[in-house]
C-alpha positions as a Markdown table, in Angstrom:
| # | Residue | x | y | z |
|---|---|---|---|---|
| 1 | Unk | -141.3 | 184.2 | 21.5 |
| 2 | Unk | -145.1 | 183.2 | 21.6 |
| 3 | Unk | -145.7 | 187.2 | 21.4 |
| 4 | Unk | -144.1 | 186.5 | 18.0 |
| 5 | Unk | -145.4 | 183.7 | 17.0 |
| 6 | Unk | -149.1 | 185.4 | 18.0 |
| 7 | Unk | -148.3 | 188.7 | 16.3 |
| 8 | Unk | -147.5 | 186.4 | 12.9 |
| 9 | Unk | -150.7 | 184.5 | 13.3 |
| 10 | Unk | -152.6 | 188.2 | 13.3 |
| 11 | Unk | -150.7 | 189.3 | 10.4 |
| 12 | Unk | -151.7 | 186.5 | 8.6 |
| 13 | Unk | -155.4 | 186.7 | 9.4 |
| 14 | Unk | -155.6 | 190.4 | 8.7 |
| 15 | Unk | -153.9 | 189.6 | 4.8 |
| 16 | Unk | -156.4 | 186.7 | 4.3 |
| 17 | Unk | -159.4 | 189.2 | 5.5 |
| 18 | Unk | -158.3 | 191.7 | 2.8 |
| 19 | Unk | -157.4 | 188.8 | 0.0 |
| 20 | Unk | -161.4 | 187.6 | 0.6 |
| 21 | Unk | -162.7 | 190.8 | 0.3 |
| 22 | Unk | -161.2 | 191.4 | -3.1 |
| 23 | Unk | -162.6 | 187.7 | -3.9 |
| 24 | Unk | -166.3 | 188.6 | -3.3 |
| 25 | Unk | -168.7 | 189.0 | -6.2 |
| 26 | Unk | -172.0 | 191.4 | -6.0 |
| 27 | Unk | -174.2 | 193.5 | -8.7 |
| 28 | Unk | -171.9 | 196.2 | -8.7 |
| 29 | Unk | -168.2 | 194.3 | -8.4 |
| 30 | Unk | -166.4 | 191.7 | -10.0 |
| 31 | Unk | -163.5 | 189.9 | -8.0 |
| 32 | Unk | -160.0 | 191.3 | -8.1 |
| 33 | Unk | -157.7 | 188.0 | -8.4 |
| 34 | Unk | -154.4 | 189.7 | -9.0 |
| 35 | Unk | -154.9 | 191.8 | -5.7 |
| 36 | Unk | -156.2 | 188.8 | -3.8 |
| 37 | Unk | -153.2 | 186.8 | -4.6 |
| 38 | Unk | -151.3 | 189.3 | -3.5 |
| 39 | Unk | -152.7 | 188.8 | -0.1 |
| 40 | Unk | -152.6 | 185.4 | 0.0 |
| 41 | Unk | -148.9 | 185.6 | -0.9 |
| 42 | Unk | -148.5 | 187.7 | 2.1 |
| 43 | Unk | -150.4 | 185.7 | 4.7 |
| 44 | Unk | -148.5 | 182.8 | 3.6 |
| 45 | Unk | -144.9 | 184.9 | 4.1 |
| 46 | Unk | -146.5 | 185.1 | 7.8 |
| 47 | Unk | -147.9 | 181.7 | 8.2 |
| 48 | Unk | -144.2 | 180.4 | 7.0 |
| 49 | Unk | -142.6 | 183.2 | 9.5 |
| 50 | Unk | -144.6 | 182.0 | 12.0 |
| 51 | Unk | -144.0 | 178.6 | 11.5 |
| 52 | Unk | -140.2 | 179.0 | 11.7 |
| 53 | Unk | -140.2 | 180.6 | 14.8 |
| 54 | Unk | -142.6 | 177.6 | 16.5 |
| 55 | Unk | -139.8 | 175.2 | 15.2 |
| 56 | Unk | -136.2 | 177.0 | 15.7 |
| 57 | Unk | -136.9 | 179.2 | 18.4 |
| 58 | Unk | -140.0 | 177.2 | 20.3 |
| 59 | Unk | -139.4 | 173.9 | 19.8 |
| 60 | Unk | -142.9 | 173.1 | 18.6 |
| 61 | Unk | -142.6 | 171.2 | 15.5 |
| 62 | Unk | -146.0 | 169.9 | 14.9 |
| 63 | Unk | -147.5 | 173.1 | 15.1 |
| 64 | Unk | -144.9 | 174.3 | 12.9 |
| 65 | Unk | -145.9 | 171.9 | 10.6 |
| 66 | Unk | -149.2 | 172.3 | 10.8 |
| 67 | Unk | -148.8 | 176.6 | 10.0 |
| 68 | Unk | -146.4 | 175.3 | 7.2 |
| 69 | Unk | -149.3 | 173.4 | 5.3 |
| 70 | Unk | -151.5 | 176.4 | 6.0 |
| 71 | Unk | -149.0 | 178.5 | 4.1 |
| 72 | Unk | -148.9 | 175.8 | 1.2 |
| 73 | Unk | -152.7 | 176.3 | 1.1 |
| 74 | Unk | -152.2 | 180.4 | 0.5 |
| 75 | Unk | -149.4 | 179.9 | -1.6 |
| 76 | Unk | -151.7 | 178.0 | -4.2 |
| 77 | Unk | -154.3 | 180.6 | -3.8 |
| 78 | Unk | -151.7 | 183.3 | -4.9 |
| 79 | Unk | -151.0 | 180.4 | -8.1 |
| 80 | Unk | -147.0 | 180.4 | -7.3 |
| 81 | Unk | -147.1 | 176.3 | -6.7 |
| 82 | Unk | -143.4 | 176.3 | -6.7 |
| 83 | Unk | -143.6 | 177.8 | -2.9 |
| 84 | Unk | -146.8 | 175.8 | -2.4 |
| 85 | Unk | -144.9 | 173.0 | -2.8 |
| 86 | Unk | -141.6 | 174.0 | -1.2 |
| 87 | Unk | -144.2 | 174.4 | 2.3 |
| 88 | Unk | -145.0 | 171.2 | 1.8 |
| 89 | Unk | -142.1 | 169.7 | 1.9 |
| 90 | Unk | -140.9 | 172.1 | 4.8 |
| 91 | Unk | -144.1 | 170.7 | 6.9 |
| 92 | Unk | -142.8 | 166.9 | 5.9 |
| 93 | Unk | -139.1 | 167.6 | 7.2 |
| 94 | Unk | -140.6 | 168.9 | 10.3 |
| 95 | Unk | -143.1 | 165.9 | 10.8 |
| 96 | Unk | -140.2 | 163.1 | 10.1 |
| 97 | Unk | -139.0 | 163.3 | 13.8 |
| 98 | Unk | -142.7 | 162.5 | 15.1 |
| 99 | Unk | -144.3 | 160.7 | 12.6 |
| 100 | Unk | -143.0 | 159.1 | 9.4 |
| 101 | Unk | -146.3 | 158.4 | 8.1 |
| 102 | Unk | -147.4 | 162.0 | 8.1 |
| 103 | Unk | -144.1 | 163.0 | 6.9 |
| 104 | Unk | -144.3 | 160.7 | 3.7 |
| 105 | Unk | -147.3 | 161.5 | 2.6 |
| 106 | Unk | -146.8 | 165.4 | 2.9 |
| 107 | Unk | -143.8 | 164.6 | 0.7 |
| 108 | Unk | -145.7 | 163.0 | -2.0 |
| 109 | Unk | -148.4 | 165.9 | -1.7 |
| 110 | Unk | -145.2 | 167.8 | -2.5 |
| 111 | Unk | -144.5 | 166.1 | -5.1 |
| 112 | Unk | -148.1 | 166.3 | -6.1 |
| 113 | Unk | -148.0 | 170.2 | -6.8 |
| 114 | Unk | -145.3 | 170.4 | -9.1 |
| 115 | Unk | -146.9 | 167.5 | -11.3 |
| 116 | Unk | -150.3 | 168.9 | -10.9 |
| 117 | Unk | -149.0 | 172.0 | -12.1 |
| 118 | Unk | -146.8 | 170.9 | -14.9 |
| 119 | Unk | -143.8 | 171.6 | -12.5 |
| 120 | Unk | -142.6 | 168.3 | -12.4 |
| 121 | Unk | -139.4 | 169.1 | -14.1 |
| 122 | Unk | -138.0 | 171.0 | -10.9 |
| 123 | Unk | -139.4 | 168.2 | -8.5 |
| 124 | Unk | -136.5 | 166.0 | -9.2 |
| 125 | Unk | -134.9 | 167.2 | -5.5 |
| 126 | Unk | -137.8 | 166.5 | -3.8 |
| 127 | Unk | -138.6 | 162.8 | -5.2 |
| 128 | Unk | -135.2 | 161.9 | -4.7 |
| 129 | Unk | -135.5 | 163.0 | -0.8 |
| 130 | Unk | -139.0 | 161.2 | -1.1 |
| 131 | Unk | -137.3 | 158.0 | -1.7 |
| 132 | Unk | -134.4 | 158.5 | 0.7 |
| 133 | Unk | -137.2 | 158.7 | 3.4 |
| 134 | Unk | -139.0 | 155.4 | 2.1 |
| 135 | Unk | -135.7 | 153.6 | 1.7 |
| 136 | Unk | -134.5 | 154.6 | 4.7 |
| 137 | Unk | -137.7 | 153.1 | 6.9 |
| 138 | Unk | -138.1 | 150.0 | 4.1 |
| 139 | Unk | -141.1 | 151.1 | 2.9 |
| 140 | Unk | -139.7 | 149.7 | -0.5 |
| 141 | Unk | -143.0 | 149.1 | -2.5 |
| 142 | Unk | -143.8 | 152.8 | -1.9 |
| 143 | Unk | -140.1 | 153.4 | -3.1 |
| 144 | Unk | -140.5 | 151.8 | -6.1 |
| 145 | Unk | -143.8 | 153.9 | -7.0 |
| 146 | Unk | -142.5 | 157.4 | -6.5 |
| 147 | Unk | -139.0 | 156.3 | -8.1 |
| 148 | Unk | -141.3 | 155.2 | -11.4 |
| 149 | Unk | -142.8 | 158.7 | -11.1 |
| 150 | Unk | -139.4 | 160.0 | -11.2 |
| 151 | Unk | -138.2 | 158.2 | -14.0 |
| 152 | Unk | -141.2 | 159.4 | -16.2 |
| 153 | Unk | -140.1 | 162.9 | -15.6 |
| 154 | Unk | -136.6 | 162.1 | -16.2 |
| 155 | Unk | -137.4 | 160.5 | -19.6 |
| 156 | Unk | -139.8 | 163.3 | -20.1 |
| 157 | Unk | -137.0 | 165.9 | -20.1 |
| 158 | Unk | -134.2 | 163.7 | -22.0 |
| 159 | Unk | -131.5 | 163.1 | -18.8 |
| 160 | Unk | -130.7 | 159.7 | -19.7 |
| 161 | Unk | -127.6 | 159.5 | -17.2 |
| 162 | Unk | -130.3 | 160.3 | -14.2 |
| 163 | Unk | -132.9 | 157.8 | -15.5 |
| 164 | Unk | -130.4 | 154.9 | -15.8 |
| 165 | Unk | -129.7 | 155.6 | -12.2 |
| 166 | Unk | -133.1 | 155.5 | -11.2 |
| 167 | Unk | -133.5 | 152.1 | -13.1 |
| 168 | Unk | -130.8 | 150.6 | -11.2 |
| 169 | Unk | -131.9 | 151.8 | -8.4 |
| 170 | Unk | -135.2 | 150.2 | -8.9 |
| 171 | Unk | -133.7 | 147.2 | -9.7 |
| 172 | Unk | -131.4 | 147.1 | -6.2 |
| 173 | Unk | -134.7 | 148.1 | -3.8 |
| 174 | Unk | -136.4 | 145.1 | -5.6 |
| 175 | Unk | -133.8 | 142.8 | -4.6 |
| 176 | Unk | -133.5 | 144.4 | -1.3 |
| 177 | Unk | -137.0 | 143.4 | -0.8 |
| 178 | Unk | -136.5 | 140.1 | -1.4 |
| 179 | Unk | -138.1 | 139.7 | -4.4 |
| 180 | Unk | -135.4 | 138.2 | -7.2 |
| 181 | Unk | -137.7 | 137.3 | -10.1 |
| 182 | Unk | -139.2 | 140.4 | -9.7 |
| 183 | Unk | -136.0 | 142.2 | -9.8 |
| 184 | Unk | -135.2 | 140.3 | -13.4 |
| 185 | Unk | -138.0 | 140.8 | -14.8 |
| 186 | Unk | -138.1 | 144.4 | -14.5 |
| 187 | Unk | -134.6 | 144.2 | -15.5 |
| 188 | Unk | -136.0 | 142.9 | -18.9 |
| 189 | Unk | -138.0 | 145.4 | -19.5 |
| 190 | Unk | -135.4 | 148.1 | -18.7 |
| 191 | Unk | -133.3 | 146.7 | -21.8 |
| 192 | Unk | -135.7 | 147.9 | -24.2 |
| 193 | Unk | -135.1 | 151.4 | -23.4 |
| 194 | Unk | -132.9 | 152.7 | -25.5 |
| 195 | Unk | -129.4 | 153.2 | -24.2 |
| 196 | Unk | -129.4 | 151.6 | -21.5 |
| 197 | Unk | -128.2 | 147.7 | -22.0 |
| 198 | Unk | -125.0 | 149.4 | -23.1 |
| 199 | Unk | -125.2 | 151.6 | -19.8 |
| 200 | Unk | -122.5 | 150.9 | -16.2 |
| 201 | Unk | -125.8 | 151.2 | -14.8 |
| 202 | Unk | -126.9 | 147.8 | -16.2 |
| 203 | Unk | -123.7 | 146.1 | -15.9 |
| 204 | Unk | -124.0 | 146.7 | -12.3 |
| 205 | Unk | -127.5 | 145.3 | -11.9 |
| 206 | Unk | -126.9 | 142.4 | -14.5 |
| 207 | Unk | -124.5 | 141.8 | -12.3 |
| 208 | Unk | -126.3 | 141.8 | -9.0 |
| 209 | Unk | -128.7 | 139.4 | -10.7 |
| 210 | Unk | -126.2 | 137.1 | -11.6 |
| 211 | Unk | -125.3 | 136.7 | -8.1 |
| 212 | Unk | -128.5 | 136.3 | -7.1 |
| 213 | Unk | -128.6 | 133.6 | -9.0 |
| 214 | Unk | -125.9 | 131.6 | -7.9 |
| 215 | Unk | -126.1 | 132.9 | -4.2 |
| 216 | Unk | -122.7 | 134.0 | -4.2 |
| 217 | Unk | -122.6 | 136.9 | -1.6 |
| 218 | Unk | -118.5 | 137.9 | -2.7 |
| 219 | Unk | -119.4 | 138.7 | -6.2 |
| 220 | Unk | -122.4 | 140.7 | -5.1 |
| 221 | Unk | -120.6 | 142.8 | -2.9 |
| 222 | Unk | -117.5 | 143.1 | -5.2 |
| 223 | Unk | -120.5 | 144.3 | -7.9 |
| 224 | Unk | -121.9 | 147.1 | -5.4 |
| 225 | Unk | -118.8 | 148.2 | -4.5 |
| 226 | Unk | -118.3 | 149.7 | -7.8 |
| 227 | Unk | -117.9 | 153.6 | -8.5 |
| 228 | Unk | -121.6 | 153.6 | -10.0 |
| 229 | Unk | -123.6 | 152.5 | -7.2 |
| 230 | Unk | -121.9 | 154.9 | -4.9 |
| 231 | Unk | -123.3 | 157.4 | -7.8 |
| 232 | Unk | -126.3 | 156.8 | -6.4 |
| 233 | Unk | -128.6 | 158.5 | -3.9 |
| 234 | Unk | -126.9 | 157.9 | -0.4 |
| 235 | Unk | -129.5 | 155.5 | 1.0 |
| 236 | Unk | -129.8 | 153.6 | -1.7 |
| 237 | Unk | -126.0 | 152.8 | -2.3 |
| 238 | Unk | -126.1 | 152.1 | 1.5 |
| 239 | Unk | -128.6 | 149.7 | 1.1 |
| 240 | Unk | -127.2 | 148.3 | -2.1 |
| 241 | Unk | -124.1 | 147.5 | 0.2 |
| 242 | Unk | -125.9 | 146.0 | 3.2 |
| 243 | Unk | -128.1 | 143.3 | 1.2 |
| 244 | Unk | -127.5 | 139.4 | 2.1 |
| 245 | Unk | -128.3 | 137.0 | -0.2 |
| 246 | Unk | -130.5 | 134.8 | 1.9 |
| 247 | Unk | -131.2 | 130.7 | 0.5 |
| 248 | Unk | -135.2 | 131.5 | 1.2 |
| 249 | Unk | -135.6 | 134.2 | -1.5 |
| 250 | Unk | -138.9 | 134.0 | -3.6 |
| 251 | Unk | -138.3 | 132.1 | -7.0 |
| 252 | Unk | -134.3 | 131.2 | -6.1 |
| 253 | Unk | -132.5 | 128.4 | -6.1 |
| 254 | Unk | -133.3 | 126.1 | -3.1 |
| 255 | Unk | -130.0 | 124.8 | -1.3 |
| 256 | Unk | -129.4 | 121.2 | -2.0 |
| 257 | Unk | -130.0 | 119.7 | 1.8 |
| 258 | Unk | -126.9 | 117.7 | 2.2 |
| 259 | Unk | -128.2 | 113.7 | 2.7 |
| 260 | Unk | -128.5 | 112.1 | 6.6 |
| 261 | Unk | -126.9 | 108.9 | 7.1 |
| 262 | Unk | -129.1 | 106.4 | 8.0 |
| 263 | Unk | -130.2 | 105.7 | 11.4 |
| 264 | Unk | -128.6 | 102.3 | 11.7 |
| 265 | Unk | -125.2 | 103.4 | 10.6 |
| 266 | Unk | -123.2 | 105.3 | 12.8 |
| 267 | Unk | -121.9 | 108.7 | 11.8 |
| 268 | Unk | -118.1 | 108.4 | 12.9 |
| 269 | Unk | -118.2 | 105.0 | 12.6 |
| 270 | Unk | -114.3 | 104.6 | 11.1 |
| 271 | Unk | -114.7 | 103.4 | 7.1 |
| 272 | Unk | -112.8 | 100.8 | 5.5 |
| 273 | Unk | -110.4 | 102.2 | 2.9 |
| 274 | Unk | -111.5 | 102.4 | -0.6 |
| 275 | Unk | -109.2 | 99.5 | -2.2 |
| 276 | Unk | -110.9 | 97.6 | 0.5 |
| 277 | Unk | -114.8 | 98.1 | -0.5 |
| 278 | Unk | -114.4 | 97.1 | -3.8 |
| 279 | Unk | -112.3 | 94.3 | -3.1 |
| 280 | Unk | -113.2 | 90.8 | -4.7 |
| 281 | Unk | -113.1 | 88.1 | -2.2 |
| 282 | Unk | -113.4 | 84.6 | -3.6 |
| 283 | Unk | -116.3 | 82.3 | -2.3 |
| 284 | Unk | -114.7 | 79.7 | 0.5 |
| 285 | Unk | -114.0 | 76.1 | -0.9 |
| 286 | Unk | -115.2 | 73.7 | 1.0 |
| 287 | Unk | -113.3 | 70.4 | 1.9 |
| 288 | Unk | -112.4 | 67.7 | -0.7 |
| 289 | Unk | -110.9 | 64.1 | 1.3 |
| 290 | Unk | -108.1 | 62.1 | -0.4 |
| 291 | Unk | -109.3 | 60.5 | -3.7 |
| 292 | Unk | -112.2 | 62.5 | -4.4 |
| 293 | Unk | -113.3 | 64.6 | -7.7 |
| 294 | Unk | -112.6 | 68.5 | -6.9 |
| 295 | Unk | -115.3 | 69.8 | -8.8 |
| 296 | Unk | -112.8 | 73.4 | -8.5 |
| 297 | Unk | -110.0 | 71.9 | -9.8 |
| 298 | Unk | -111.5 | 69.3 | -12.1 |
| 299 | Unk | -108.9 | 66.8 | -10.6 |
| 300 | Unk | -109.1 | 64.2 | -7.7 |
| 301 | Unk | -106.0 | 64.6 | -5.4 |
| 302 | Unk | -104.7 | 60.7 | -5.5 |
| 303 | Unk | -104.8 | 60.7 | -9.5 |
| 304 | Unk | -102.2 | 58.0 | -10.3 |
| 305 | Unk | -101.5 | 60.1 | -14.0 |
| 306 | Unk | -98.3 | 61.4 | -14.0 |
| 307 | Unk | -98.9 | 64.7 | -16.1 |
| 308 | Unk | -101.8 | 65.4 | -14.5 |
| 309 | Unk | -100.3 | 64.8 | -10.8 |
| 310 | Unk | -97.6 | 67.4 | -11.9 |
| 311 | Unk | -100.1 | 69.7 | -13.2 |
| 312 | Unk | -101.4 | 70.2 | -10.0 |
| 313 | Unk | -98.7 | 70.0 | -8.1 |
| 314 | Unk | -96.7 | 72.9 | -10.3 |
| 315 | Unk | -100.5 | 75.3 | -9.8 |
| 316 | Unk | -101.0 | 74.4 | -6.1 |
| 317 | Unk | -97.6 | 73.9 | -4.9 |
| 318 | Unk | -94.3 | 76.2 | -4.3 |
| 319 | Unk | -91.1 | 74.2 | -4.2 |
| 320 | Unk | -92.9 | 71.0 | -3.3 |
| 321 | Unk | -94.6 | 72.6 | -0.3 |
| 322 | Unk | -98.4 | 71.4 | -0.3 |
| 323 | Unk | -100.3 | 74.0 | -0.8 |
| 324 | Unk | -102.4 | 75.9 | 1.9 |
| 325 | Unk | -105.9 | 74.2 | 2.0 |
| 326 | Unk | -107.4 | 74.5 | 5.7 |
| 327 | Unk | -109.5 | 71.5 | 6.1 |
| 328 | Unk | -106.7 | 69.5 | 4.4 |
| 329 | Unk | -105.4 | 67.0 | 7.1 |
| 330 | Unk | -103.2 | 64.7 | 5.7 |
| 331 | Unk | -99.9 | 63.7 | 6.8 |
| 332 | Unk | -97.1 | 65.3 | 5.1 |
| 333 | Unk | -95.6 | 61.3 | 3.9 |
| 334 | Unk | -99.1 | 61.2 | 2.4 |
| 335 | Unk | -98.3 | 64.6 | 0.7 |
| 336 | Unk | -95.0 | 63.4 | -0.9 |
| 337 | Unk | -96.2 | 60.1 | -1.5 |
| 338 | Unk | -98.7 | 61.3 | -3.5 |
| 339 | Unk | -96.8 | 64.4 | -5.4 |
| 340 | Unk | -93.4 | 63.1 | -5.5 |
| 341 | Unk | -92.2 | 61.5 | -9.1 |
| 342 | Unk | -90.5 | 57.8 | -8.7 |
| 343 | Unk | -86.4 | 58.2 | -8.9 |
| 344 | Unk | -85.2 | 56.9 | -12.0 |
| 345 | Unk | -83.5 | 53.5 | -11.3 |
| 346 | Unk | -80.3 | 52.0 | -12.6 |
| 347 | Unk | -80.5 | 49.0 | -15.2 |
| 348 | Unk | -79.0 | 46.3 | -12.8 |
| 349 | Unk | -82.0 | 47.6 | -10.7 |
| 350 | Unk | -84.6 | 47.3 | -12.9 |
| 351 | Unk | -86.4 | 43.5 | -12.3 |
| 352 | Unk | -87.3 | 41.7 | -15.4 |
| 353 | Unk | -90.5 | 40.9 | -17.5 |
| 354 | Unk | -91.2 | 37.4 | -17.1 |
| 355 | Unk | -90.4 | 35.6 | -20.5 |
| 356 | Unk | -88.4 | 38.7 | -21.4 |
| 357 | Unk | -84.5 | 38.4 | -21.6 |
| 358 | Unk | -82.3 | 40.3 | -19.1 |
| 359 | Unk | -81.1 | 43.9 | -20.6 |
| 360 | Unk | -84.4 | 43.9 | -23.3 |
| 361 | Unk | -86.2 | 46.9 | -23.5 |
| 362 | Unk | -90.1 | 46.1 | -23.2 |
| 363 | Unk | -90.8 | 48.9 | -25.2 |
| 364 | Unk | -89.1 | 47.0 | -28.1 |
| 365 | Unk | -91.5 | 45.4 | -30.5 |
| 366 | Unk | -90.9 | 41.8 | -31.3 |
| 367 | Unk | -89.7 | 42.3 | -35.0 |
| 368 | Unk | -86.2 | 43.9 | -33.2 |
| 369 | Unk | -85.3 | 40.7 | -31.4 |
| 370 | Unk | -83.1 | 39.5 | -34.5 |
| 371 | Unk | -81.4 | 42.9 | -34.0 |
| 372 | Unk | -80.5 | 42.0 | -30.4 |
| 373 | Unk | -79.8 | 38.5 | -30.7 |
């Protein structure tokens, strides 16, 4: 197998002696392009033969790689930048198993050629693998540059379906990065392209924004599960389904920190029920002896009134019972002595007014004593 790989590598070298012959210049000759790039079109067949053997057969990728640019190089000399670029990108596939750096940016020189050479329009393939590469090793600002360059050529050759999808798939790396406001605010500007507010494609992200928004992770996910985002490339719908909404995204709303009880008050300390917080309890009376003013009841207790001795003993009293005032120490004689009306006596009982006849009212007036007499 190295015999082959050798006998390539001299192939090559002989077609690139004969192509920079036919590029010289001297009194007597002018440079033959069109037979020169014919050369160079066949030293790059070898380089690219040689190149597949290092990698399928030899197991030598880098080198591969390395004889893959070379071709690119020959293949631009012989002006066909299609295969130019297709070396390119066969170089960055064989460079993503040792080194993604490399392999990006020979993808983006890829995508360089057809755009330098007003290609772009048959670049779309390559982009999109572009991005699958930056997406899938979150190099997402990167991403979101060679997505933009995408979506200009999309718009540039009127595929409105692909360049909503490239929108939306700007807007989901965005908020895969953690960047929200961002996210809406490109979101924005995407509405003013024509077509595409009535789009699925912004439903979708109007929607992913809206959960955003109020951090609810089951609406998101219900949002990325639909049919349009598994549209998408394959690493972006994947990462479209494997975003958290986290409480620490830039410009989101912080989570309200739920209050600390105090340090004095114990945390399972058991609570009084709630009819018994905002229970009224009256002030304490203090004591009021036998025959002095209640200033609470507007009353001293051994009032000798009759109406106002039953006033209070109808309020403070049930059934004649005294009613229930702690530092009250009276005797219960006192009690009934003091609340108890006088039985009615008889008339034989009743003892005379002096100077008043027996039987005589003494309510009478004295101009009724004819009426008695």
């Amino acid at each position: 197998m190295a015999g082959l790989e050798e006998a390539r590598l001299r192939e090559a070298m002989d077609y690139m002696k004969e192509a920079d012959k036919n590029t010289e210049t001297g009194w007597f000759k002018k440079p033959d392009w069109d037979i020169a790039a014919q050369y160079y079109e066949k030293a790059g067949r070898a380089l690219e033969n040689g190149a597949n053997v290092l990698l399928q057969n030899m197991g030598q990728p880098e080198r591969a790689a390395d004889m893959y640019k070379r071709a690119s190089e020959l293949f631009m000399r012989s002006m066909t930048p299609d295969r130019a670029a297709e070396m390119m990108e066969k170089s960055a596939k064989a460079m993503e198993p040792i080194s993604v750096d490399s392999a990006i940016d020979l993808y983006i020189g890829a995508c360089n050629i057809y755009e330098n050479e007003d290609r772009a329009r048959y670049a779309t393939d390559t982009f999109k693998r572009t991005v699958s590469l930056l997406v899938k090793h979150r190099r997402f600002d990167k991403a979101i540059e060679v997505l933009q360059r995408l979506g200009i050529v999309q718009q540039g050759i009127a595929n409105k379906s692909a360049y909503f999808k490239t929108l939306l798939s700007i807007v989901i790396i965005q908020l895969a990065a953690g960047d929200e406001v961002d996210a809406g605010k490109r979101f924005q500007a995407f509405c003013s392209i024509d077509g595409f507010v009535q789009s699925e494609e912004s439903a979708v992200a109007q929607g992913m924004l809206d959960a955003f928004e109020h951090r609810d992770q089951e609406y998101f996910n219900q949002t990325a599960a639909r049919q349009h985002v598994g549209f998408l490339d394959n690493e972006i719908a994947r990462l479209a389904r494997s975003i958290v909404i986290s409480n620490d995204l830039v410009g989101g709303f912080a989570p309200v920190e739920p209050e600390e009880p105090p340090q004095h008050q114990e945390v399972n300390a058991p609570q009084p029920p709630v009819n018994q917080i905002y229970q009224v309890v009256p002030p304490q009376q203090p004591a009021v002896l036998l025959g002095q003013k209640d200033v609470y009841r507007g009353d001293p207790y051994g009032s000798s009134s009759a109406n106002k001795h039953e006033e209070h003993h109808d309020q403070g009293s049930i059934h004649g019972m005294p009613p229930p005032y702690p530092h009250d120490e009276r005797q219960e004689d006192d009690w009934r002595a003091l609340t108890e009306k006088p039985s009615a006596t008889s008339p034989h009982q009743q003892r005379p007014f002096p100077g008043v006849p027996p039987g005589r009212s003494y309510t009478q007036e004295d101009g009724d004593d004819e009426g008695l007499l």
